[in-house]
XYZ file of C-alpha atoms in Angstrom:
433
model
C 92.174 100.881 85.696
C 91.742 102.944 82.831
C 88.384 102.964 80.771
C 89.414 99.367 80.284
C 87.306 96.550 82.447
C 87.221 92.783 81.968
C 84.448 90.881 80.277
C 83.101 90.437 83.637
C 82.777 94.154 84.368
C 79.218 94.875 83.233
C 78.158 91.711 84.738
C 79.709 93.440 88.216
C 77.997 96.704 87.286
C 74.714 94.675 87.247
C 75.220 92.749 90.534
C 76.241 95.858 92.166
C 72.665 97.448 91.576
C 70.944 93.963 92.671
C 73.279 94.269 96.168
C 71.501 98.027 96.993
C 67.909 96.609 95.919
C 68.897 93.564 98.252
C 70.567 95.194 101.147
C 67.265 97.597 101.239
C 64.524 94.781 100.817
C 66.425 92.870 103.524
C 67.067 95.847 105.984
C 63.128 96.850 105.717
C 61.992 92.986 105.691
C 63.864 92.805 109.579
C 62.337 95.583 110.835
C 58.500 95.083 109.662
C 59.780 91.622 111.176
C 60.680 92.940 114.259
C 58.885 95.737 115.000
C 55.696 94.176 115.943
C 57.062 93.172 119.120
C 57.319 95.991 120.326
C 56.164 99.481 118.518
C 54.052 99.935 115.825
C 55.070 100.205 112.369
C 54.522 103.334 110.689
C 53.850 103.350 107.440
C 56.202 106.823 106.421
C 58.637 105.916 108.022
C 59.147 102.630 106.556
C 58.834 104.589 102.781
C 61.299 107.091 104.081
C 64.000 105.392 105.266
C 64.267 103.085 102.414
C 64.138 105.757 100.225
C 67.169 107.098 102.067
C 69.154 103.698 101.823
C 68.270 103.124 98.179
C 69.767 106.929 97.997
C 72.652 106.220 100.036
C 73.417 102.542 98.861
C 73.102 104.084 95.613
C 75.851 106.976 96.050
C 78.459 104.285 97.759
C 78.268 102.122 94.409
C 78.570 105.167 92.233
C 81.640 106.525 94.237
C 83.160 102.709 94.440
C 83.077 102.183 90.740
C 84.141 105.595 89.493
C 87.172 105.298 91.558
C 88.531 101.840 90.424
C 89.426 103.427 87.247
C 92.471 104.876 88.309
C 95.656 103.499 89.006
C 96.792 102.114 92.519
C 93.003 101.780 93.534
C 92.384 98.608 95.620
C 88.675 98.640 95.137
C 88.165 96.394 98.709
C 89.911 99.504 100.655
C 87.146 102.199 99.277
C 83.828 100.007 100.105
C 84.156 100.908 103.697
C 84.727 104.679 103.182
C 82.391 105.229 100.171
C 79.470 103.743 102.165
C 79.888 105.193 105.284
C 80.389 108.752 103.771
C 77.209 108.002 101.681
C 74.931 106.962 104.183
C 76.162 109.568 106.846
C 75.643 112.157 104.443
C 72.318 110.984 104.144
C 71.517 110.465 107.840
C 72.806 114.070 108.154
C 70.091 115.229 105.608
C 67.581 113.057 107.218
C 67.940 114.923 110.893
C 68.442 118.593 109.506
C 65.216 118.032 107.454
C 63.442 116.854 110.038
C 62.266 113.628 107.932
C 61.069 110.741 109.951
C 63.240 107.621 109.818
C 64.267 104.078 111.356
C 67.862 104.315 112.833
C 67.095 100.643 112.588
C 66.358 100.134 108.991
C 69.692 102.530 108.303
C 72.299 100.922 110.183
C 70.980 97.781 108.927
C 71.125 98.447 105.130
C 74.819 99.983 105.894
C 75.853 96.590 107.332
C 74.190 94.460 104.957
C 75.500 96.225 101.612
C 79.368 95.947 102.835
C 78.560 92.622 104.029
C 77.381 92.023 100.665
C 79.517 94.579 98.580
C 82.860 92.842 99.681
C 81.376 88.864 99.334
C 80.879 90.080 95.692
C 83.978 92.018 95.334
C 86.019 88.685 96.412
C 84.088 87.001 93.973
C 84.848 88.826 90.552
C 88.217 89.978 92.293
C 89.398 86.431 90.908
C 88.384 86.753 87.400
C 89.535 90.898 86.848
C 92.464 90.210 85.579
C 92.978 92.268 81.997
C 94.058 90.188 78.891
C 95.066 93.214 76.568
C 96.242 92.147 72.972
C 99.696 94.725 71.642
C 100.734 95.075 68.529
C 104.226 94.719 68.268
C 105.490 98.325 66.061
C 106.504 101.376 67.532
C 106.324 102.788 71.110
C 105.100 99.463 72.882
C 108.036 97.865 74.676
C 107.398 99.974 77.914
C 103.575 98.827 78.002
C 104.209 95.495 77.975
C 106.332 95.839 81.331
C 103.596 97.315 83.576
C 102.784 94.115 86.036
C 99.781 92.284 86.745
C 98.454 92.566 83.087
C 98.176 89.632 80.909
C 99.837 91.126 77.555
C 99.373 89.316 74.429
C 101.384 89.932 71.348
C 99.432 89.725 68.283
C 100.090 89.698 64.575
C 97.724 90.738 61.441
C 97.019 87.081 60.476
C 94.810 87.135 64.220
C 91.447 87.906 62.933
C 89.524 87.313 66.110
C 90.072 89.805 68.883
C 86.776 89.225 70.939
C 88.527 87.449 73.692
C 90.637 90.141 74.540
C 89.684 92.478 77.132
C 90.965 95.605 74.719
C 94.150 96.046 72.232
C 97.391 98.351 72.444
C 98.683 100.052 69.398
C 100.870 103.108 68.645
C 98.529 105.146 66.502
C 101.409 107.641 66.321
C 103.785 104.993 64.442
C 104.035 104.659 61.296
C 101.785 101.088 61.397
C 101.808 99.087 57.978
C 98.389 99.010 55.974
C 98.054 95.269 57.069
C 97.885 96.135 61.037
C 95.670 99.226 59.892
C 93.139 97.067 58.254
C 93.208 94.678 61.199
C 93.127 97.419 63.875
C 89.717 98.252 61.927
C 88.085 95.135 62.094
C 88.895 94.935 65.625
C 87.290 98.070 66.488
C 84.242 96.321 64.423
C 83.793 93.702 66.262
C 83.547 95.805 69.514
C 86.977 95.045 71.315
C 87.962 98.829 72.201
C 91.388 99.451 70.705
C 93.841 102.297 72.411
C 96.256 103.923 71.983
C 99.479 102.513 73.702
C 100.319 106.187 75.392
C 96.578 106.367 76.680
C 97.004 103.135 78.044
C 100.805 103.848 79.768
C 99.239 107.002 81.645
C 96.083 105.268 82.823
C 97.692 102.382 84.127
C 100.957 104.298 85.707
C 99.147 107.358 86.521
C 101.572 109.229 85.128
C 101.433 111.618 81.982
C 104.682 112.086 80.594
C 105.332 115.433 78.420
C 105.799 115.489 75.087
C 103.981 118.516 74.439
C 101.645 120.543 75.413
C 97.513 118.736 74.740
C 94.605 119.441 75.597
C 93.048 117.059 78.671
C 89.199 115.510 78.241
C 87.472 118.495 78.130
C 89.505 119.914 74.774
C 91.061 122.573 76.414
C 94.090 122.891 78.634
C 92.566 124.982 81.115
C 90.534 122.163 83.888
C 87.031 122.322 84.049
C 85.949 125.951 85.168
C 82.586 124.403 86.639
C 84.604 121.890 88.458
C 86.931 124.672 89.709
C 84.419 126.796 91.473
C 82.195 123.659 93.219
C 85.421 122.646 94.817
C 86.716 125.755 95.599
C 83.166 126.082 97.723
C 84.033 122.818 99.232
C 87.579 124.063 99.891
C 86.456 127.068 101.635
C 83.603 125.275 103.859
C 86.217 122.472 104.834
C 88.555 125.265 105.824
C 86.029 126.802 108.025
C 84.805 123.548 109.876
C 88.233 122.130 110.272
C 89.490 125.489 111.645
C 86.994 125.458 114.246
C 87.258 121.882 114.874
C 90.999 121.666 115.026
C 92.190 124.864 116.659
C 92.429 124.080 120.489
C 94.455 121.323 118.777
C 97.036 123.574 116.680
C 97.486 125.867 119.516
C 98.926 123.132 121.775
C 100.913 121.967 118.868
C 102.264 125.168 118.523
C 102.900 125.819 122.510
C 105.198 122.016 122.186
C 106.875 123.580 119.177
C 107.977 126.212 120.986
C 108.815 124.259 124.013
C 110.756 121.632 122.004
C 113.520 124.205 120.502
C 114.061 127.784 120.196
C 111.983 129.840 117.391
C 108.754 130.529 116.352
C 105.784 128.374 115.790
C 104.909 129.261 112.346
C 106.838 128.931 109.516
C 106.345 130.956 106.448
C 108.035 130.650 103.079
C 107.704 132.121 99.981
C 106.073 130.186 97.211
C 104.708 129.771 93.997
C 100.949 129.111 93.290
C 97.744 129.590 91.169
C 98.642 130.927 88.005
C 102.443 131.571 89.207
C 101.774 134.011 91.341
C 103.766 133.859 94.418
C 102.127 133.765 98.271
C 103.516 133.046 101.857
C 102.798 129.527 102.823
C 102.106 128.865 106.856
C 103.796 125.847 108.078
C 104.456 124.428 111.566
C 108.065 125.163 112.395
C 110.138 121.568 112.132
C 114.174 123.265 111.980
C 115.989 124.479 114.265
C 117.288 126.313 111.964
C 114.680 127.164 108.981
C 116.146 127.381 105.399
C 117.271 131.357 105.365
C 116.464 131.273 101.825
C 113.528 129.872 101.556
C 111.779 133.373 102.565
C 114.130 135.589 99.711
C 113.097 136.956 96.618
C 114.631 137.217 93.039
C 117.032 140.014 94.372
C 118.000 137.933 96.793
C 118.208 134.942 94.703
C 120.824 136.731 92.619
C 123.172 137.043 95.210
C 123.738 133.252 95.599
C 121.505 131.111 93.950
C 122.878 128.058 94.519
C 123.327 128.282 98.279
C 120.050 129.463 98.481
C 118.633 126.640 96.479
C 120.164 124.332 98.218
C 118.866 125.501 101.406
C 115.583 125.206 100.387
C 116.213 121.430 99.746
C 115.050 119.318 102.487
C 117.515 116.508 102.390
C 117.896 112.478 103.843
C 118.507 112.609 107.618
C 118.208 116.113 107.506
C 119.718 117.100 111.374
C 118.370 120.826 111.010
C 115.150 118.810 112.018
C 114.221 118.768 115.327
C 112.863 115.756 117.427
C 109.276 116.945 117.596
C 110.076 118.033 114.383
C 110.577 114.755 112.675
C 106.981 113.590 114.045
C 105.345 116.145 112.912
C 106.638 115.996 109.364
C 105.760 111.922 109.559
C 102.299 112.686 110.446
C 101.467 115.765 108.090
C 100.574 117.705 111.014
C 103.326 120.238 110.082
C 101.007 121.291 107.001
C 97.673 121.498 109.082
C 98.219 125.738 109.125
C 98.066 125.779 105.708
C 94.342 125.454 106.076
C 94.616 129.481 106.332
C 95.975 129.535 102.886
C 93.373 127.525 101.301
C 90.687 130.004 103.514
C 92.253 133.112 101.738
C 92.115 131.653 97.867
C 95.524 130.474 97.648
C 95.652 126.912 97.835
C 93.046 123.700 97.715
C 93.324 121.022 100.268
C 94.113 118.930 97.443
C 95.860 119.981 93.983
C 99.899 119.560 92.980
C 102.357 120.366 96.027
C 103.566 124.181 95.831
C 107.250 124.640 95.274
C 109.548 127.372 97.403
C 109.722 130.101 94.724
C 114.069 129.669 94.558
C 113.391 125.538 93.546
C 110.131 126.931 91.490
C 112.321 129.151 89.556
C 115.313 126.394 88.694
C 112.417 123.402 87.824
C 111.709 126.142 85.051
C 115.141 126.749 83.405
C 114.995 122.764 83.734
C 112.115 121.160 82.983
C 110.214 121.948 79.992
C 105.828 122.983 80.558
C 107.000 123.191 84.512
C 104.642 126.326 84.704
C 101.852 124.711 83.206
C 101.446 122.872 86.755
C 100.201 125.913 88.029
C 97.180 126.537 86.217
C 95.419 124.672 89.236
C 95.266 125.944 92.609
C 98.479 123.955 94.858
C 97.194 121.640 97.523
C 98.192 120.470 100.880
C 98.100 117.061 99.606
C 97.978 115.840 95.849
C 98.268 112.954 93.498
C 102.178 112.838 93.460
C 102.665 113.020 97.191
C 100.482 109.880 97.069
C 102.218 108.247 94.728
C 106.006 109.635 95.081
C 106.210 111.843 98.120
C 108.726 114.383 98.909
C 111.131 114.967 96.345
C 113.651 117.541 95.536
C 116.313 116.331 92.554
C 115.415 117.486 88.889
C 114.936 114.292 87.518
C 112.287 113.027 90.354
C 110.629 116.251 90.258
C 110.281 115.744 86.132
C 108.872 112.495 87.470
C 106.414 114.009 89.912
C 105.204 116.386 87.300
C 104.271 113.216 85.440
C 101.984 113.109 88.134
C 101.069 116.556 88.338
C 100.075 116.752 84.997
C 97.930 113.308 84.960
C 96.149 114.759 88.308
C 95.461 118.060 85.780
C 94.265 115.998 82.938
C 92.154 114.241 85.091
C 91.205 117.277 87.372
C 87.331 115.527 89.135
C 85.827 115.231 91.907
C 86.537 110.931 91.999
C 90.395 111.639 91.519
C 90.232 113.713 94.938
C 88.060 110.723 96.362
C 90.515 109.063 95.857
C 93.686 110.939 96.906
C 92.101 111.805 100.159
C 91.727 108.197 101.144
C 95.429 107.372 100.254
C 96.185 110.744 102.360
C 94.976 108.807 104.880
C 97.426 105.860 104.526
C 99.872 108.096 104.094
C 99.626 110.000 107.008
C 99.213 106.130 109.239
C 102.659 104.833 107.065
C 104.462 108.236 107.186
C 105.029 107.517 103.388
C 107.614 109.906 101.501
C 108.226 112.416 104.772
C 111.802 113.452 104.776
């Protein structure tokens, strides 16, 4: 939850280095214990494979405690998944290398470090609760009601701050000299002190617009670096899940076609990467598609507002079919948008793109809308996490609060971290319409 971690946080950065030294010593202990009885122990193989579990153990922990610090994160429900992508990442390394290992000494330092992992995650999970000390001038009201934070008004005359997990102030108010001094000696004493807007966006996830500033790198364009690893990773995930998963979309498509009259595929007409407009491939869900979802501006002219309204996918919808409504539930509607993200215009995870007729109202509306497209659109994304499907201006103002925290924030751990709520999205059927 933000940069911000209890007094007990470096302790649980400590332990959680002494669990992978533990899980490994105890994994490689069993099997020189065991495998006397009935092979002989050799030597390399022993080295290698705990090299490989210090290596994997190593990479959960890292993934595990760069996610917690955003918003929503229930650190428990990421131990399973980080380690299990870690170490099979590594066992895939391990076979395509040809590098001798013990399957034994693997699976056991997997089991032991969640074992362990979660028995010390239930342990400090009592003791993480925040104390955070505000200072009661300006823009702090809304701060104070975020839940499950342990908010302490303070006053000048409070000269010791060291118990506090971290202070809230509006550096943008116009503070008096006797809160400035104070907010000084605070810093001084090492108790980090933020400012009350960083502190609403990291614990809300949400980055409301005020105006236009730069994100963590000091620039408002994301990390170019970043940008071409994962659009590597975007194209190589395409490629093995088009393979994987096409016997699969074919027999979704033959039921879509069986379930009402129409095509398969569903193309519309929206906006992406730098506002440039691109056909989006969807599985058909309608009987009757939107007829203005495919137009253009010409076309927009002629009756915007029908149009537009079209395009809306609304509560109880009844142009949607009964396969239709399972499909939309599950996600699997999106699946052919993996084609997009093969030919450059989308990511498999990045803000939602709009239909071009909605794109082109949000911007007579909403103020920086366009500025959500200086990332490639995803098929899933921070505010479809957090929000799901929307169509009103006011909750789309909202979900570009989310947009634009998801922009400011543009990594590789934020994605970590939206795929695995993807995941219990697609289970709950969260936000579907």
């Amino acid at each position: 939850m933000a940069e911000i971690r209890n007094k007990n946080s470096a302790t649980f950065k400590t332990w959680c280095h002494v669990v992978t030294i533990m899980s490994v010593i105890i994994s490689a202990a069993l099997f020189v214990i065991i495998a006397p009885s009935h092979i002989e122990v050799d030597t390399n193989i022993v080295m290698y494979s705990v090299l490989a579990c210090v290596v994997a153990s190593s990479l959960s922990v890292a993934a595990v405690n760069n996610v917690r610090k955003y918003p929503g994160v229930e650190e428990r429900s990421y131990i399973l998944p980080a380690f299990s992508l870690s170490y099979g990442v590594v066992t895939f390394f391990l076979i395509f290398s040809r590098i001798p290992y013990s399957r034994f000494v693997l699976i056991s330092s997997f089991l032991v470090s969640i074992i362990l992992f979660g028995v010390m995650y239930s342990a400090f999970r009592k003791r993480s609760r925040l104390s955070i000390g505000v200072v009661p001038e300006g823009g702090y009201a809304r701060l104070t009601q975020i839940p499950g934070i342990d908010w302490r008004p303070l006053d000048p005359s409070v000269a010791d701050a060291t118990p506090l997990d971290a202070v809230s102030a509006d550096l943008w108010a116009d503070l008096s000299d006797a809160w400035e001094r104070r907010l000084a000696s605070y810093a001084l004493q090492g108790t980090p002190v933020y400012h009350s807007k960083h502190l609403l966006e990291s614990l809300t996830g949400r980055v409301e617009i005020e105006h236009l500033s730069e994100n963590t790198f000091g620039t408002l364009s994301p990390l170019n670096t970043f940008m071409a690893v994962k659009r590597i990773m975007d194209l190589l995930a395409a490629i093995l899940a088009i393979v994987v998963l096409f016997p699969f979309l074919l027999v979704v498509g033959l039921l879509i076609r069986l379930d009402s009259k129409g095509p398969a595929l569903f193309l519309q007409t929206r906006v992406g990467y730098r506002g440039r407009p691109f056909r989006v491939f969807k599985f058909r869900t309608m009987a009757s598609e939107p007829s203005g979802c495919m137009a253009g501006g010409a076309q927009v002219a002629l009756d915007h507002g029908a149009i537009r309204d079209a395009a809306i996918t609304k509560d109880g919808d009844k142009r949607i079919t009964r396969l239709g409504q399972f499909l939309r539930r599950s996600r699997i509607d999106e699946l052919p948008q993996i084609l997009n993200v093969l030919r450059g215009e989308m990511s498999w995870i990045g803000p939602r793109p709009e239909a071009h007729v909605l794109s082109q109202w949000y911007e007579q509306e909403i103020p920086f809308y366009r500025y959500r497209h200086i990332v490639r659109p995803g098929i899933t994304g921070w505010a479809q996490v957090n929000q799901g499907h929307v169509a009103d201006v006011d909750q789309v103002q909202e979900k570009l609060h989310f947009d634009f925290y998801y922009i400011k924030n543009f990594s590789l751990w934020i994605d970590i971290v939206i795929i695995a709520r993807t995941i219990i999205t697609i289970l709950t059927g969260f936000g579907s319409k």
